[in-house]
Short mmCIF file of C-alpha atoms and ligand atoms in Angstrom, two decimals:
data_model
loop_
_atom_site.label_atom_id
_atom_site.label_comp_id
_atom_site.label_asym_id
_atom_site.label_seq_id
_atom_site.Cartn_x
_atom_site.Cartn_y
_atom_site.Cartn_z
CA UNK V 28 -71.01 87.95 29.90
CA UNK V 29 -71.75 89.77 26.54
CA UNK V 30 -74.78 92.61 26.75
CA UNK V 31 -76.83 90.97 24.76
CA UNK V 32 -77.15 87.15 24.65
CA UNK V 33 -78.84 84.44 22.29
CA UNK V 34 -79.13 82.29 25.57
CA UNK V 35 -78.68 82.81 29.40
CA UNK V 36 -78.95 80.51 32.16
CA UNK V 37 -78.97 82.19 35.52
CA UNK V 38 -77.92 79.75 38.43
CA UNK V 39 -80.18 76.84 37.44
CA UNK V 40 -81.10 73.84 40.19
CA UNK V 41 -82.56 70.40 38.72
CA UNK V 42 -83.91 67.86 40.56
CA UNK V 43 -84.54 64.46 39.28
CA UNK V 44 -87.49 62.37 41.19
CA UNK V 45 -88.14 64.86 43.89
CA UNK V 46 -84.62 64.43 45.15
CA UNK V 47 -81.70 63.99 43.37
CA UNK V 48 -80.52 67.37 43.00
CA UNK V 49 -78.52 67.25 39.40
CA UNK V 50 -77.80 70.72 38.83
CA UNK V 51 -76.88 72.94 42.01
CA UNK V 52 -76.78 76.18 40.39
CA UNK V 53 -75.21 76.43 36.56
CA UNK V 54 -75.17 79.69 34.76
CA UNK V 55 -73.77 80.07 31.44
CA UNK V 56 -74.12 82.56 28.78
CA UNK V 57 -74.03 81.80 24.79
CA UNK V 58 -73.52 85.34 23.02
CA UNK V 59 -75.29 85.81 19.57
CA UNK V 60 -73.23 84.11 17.36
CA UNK V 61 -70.67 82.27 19.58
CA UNK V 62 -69.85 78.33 19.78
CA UNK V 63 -69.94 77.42 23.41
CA UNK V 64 -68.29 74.21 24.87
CA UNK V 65 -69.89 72.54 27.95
CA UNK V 66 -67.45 70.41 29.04
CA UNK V 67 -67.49 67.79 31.90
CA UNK V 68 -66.74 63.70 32.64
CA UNK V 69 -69.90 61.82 32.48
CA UNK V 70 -72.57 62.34 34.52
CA UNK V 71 -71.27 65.49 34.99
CA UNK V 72 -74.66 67.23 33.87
CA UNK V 73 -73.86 68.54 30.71
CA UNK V 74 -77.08 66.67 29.22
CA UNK V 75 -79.26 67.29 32.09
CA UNK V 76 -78.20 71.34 31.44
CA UNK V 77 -79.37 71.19 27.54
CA UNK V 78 -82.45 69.30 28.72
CA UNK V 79 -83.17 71.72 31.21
CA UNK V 80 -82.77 74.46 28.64
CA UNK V 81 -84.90 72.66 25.87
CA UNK V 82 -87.53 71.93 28.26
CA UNK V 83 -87.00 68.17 27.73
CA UNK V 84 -86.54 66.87 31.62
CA UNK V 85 -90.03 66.02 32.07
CA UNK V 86 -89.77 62.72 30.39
CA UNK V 87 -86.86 61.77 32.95
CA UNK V 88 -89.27 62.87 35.67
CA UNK V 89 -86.46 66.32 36.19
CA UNK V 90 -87.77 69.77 36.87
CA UNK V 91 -85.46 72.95 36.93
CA UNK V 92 -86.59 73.98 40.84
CA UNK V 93 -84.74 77.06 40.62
CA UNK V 94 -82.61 79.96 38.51
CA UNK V 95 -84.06 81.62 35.15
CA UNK V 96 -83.56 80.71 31.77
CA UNK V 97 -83.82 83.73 28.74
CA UNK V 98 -83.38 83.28 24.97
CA UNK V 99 -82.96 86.37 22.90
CA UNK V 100 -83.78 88.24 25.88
CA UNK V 101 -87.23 86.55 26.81
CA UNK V 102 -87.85 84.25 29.81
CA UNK V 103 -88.38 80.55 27.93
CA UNK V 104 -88.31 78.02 31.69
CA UNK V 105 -92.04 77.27 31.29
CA UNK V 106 -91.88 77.12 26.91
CA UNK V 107 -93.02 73.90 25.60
CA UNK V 108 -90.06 72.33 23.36
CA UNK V 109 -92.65 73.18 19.84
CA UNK V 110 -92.54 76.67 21.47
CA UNK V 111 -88.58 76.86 21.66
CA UNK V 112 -88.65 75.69 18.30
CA UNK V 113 -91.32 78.34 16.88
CA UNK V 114 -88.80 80.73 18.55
CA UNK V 115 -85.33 79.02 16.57
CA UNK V 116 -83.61 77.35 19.86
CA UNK V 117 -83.18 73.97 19.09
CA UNK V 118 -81.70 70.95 20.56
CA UNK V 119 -80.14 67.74 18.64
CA UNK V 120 -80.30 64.86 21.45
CA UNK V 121 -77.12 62.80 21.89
CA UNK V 122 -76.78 59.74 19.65
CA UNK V 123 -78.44 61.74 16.89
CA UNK V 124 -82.02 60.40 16.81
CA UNK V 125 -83.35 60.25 13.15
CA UNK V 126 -86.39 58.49 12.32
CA UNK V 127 -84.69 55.01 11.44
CA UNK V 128 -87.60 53.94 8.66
CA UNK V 129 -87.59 57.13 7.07
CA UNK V 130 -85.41 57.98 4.62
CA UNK V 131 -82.79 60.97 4.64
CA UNK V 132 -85.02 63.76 2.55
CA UNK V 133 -88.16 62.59 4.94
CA UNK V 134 -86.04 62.84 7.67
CA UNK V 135 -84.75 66.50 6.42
CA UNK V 136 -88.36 67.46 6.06
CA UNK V 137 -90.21 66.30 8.85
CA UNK V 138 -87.51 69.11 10.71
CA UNK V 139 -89.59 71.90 9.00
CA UNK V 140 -93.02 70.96 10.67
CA UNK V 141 -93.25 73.59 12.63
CA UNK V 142 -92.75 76.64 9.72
CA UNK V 143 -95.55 78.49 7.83
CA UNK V 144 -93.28 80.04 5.11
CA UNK V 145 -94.57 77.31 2.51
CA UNK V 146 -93.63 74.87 0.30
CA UNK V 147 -91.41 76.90 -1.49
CA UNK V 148 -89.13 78.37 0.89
CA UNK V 149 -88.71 74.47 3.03
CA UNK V 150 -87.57 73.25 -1.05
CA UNK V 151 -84.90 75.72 -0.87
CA UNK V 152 -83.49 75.44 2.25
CA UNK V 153 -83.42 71.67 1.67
CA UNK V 154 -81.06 72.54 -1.22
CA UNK V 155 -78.92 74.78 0.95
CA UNK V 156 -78.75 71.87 3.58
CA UNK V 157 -77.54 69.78 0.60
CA UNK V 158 -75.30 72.21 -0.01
CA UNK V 159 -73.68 72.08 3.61
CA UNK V 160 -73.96 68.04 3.37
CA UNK V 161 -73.20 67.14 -0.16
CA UNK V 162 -72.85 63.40 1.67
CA UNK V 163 -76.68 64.08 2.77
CA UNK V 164 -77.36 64.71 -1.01
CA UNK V 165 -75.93 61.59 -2.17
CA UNK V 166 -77.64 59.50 0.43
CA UNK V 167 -80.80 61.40 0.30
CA UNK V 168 -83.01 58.14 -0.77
CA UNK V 169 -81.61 55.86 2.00
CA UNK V 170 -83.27 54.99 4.83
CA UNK V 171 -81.83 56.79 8.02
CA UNK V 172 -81.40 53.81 10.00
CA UNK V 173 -79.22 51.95 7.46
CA UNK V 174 -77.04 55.19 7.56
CA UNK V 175 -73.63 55.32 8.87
CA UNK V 176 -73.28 57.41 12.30
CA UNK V 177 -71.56 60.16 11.01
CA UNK V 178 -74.43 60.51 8.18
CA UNK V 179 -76.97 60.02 11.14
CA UNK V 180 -74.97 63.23 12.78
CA UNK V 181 -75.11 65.05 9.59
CA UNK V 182 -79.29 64.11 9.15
CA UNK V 183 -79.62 65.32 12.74
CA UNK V 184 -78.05 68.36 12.54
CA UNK V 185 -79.58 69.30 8.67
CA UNK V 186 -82.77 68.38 10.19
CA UNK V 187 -82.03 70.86 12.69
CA UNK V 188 -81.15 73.68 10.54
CA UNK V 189 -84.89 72.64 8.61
CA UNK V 190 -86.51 74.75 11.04
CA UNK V 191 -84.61 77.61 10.56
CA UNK V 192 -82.67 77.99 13.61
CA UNK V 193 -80.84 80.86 15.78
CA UNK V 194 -79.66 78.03 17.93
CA UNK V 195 -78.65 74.72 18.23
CA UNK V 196 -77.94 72.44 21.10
CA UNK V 197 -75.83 69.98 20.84
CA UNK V 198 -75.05 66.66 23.02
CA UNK V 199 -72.11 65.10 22.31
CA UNK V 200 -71.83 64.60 18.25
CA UNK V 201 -69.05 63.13 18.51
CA UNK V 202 -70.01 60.18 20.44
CA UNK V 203 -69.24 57.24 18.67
CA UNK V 204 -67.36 58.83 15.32
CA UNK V 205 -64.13 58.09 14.08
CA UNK V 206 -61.63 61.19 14.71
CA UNK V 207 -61.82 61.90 10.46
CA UNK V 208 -65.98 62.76 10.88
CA UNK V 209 -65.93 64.39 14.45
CA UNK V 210 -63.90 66.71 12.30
CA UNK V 211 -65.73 66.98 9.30
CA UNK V 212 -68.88 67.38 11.62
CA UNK V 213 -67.59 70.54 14.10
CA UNK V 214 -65.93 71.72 10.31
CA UNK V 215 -70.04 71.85 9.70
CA UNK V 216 -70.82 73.33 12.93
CA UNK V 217 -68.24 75.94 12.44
CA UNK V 218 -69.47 76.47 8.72
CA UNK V 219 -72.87 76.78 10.13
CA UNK V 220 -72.15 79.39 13.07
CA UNK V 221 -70.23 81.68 10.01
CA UNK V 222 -72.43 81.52 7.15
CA UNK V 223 -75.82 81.16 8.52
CA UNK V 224 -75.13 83.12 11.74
CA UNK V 225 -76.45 80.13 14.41
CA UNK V 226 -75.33 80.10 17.70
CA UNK V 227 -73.73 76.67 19.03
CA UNK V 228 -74.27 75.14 22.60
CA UNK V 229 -72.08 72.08 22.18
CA UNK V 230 -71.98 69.29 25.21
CA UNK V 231 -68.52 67.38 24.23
CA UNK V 232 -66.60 65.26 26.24
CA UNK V 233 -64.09 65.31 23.50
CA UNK V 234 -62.33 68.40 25.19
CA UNK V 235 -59.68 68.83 22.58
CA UNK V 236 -62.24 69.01 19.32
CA UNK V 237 -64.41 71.20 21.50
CA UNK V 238 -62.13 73.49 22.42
CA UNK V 239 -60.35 73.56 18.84
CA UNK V 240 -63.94 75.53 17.53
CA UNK V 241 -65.39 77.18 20.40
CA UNK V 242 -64.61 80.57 21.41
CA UNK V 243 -65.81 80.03 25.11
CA UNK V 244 -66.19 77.03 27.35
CA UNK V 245 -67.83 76.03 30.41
CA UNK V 246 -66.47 72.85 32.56
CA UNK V 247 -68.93 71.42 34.24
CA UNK V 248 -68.26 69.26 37.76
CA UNK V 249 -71.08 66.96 39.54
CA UNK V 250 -73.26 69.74 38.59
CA UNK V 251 -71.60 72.96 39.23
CA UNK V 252 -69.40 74.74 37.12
CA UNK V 253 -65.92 75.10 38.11
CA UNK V 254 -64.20 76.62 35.74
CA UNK V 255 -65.11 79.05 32.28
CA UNK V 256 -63.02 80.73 30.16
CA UNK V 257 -62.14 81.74 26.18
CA UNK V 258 -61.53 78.12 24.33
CA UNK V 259 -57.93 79.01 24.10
CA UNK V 260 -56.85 79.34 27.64
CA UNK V 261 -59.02 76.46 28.52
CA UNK V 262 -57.10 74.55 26.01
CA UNK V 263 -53.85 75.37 27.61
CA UNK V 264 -54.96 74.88 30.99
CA UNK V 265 -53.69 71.37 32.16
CA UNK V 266 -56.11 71.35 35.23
CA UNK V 267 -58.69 71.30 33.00
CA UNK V 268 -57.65 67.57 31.62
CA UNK V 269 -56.35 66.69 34.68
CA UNK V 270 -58.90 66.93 37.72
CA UNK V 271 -61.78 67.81 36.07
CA UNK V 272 -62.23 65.68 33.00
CA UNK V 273 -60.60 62.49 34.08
CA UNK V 274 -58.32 62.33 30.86
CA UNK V 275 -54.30 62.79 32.96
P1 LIG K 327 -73.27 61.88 29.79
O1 LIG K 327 -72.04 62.17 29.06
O2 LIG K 327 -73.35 60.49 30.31
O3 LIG K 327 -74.53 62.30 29.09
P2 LIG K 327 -73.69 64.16 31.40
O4 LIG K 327 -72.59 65.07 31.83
O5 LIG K 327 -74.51 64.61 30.27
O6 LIG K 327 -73.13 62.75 31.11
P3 LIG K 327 -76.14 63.84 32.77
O7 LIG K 327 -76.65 62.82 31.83
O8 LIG K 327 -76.70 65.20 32.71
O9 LIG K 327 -74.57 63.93 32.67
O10 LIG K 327 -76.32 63.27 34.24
C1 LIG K 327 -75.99 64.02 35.38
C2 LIG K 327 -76.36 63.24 36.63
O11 LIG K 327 -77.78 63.06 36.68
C3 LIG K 327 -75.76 61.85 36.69
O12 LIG K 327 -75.34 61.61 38.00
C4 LIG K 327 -76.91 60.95 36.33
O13 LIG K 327 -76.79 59.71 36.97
C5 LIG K 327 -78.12 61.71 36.85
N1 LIG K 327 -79.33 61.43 36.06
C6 LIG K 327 -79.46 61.57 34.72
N2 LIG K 327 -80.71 61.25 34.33
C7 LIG K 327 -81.39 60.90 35.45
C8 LIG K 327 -82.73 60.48 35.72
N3 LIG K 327 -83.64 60.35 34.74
N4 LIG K 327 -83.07 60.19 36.99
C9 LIG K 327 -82.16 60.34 37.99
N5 LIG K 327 -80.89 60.73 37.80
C10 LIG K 327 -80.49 61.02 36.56
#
């Protein structure tokens, strides 16, 4: 585990309805900086983990029951999601979520609700998201919901990136994308991580692409994790395809 972390999870437990327990004890580590692949079939609990982190389980009636959860070296299991955002961890939920009436720009602004840098400084970074998503630019007067899924991906993420993150968390991007735009999306991701220093938690059960732009990954196993390692020996690691993500 690096010394000092963006994000930490220390041998969490989550229960769903009082019983189901989800999660039996998953610890992973995201080092400032890194691009972290949680890998695992479905249902595996790759979702339930980024929920768990974002606070977001409530709404499924889940509650982390055990383990601790830090960000930049502070204790967040009991922040409210505004909270995690005030402090830049951020999650983008699995099939991308924009507001489908809105259009692109409203969509890219309503992510900076939370900052009180003014009017000024939101203007600019929406430029510099533009400047990530040219395609964003261009489509910037359509309404979201008319949007193609990749740009839905793209307005997801930008909108993330609104409120100024250290982190992102994301489910599964490229659920639902032809191979071209999963590309063009972890290209972003990757572009992202470099230039504007944010640290990746990606949930994928597109192994290969995962693996392709994350240093470190996690595979994740009816709730446990069962085997982590750097990106590139996972890659090589025919087990990994073979009994633990279904895919021989
Ligand atoms: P997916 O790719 O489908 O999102 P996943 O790896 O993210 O898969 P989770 O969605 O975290 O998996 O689900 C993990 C387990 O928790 C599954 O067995 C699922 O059935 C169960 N589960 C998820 N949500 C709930 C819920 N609200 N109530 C009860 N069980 C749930």
């Amino acid at each position: 585990a690096a010394a000092d972390p963006m994000l930490s999870v220390g041998n969490i437990e989550v229960v769903y309805g009082r019983v189901a327990l989800v999660l039996k004890g998953v610890s992973l580590t995201v080092p400032k900086g890194g691009i972290v692949a949680l890998l695992g079939a479905n249902g595996a609990g790759k979702t339930t983990t980024l929920k768990a982190i974002s606070n977001l389980l409530r709404n499924d009636r889940g509650e982390v029951t055990k383990g601790t959860i830090t960000f930049g070296g502070e204790r967040i299991d009991a922040a409210s999601p505004s909270d995690l955002v005030q402090r830049g961890c951020i999650q983008v939920m699995e099939g991308r979520h924009c507001f489908g009436h809105l259009t692109i720009a409203e969509n890219l602004l309503a992510g900076a609700f939370t900052r009180r840098d003014g009017r000024a400084a939101v203007a600019a970074d929406l430029e510099r998201v533009y400047a990530y998503f040219p395609r964003l630019r261009e489509r910037r007067n359509a309404q979201a919901g008319y949007a193609s899924g990749g740009e839905q991906q793209m307005c997801a993420i930008g909108r993330a990136m609104m409120s100024k993150p250290k982190m992102i968390l994301l489910d599964e991007p490229s659920m639902g994308l032809a191979p071209q735009i999963v590309e063009e999306i972890f290209e972003i991701v990757k572009t992202l991580n470099e230039r504007e220093g944010v640290s990746f938690l990606v949930a994928e059960q597109n192994t290969n692409v995962a693996l392709r732009y994350a240093t470190y990954g996690y595979v994740l196993e009816t709730g446990r994790v069962v085997m982590d390692g750097e990106a590139e020996a996972l890659r090589q690691n025919e087990d990994v395809k073979e009994f633990y993500l279904g895919l021989a």
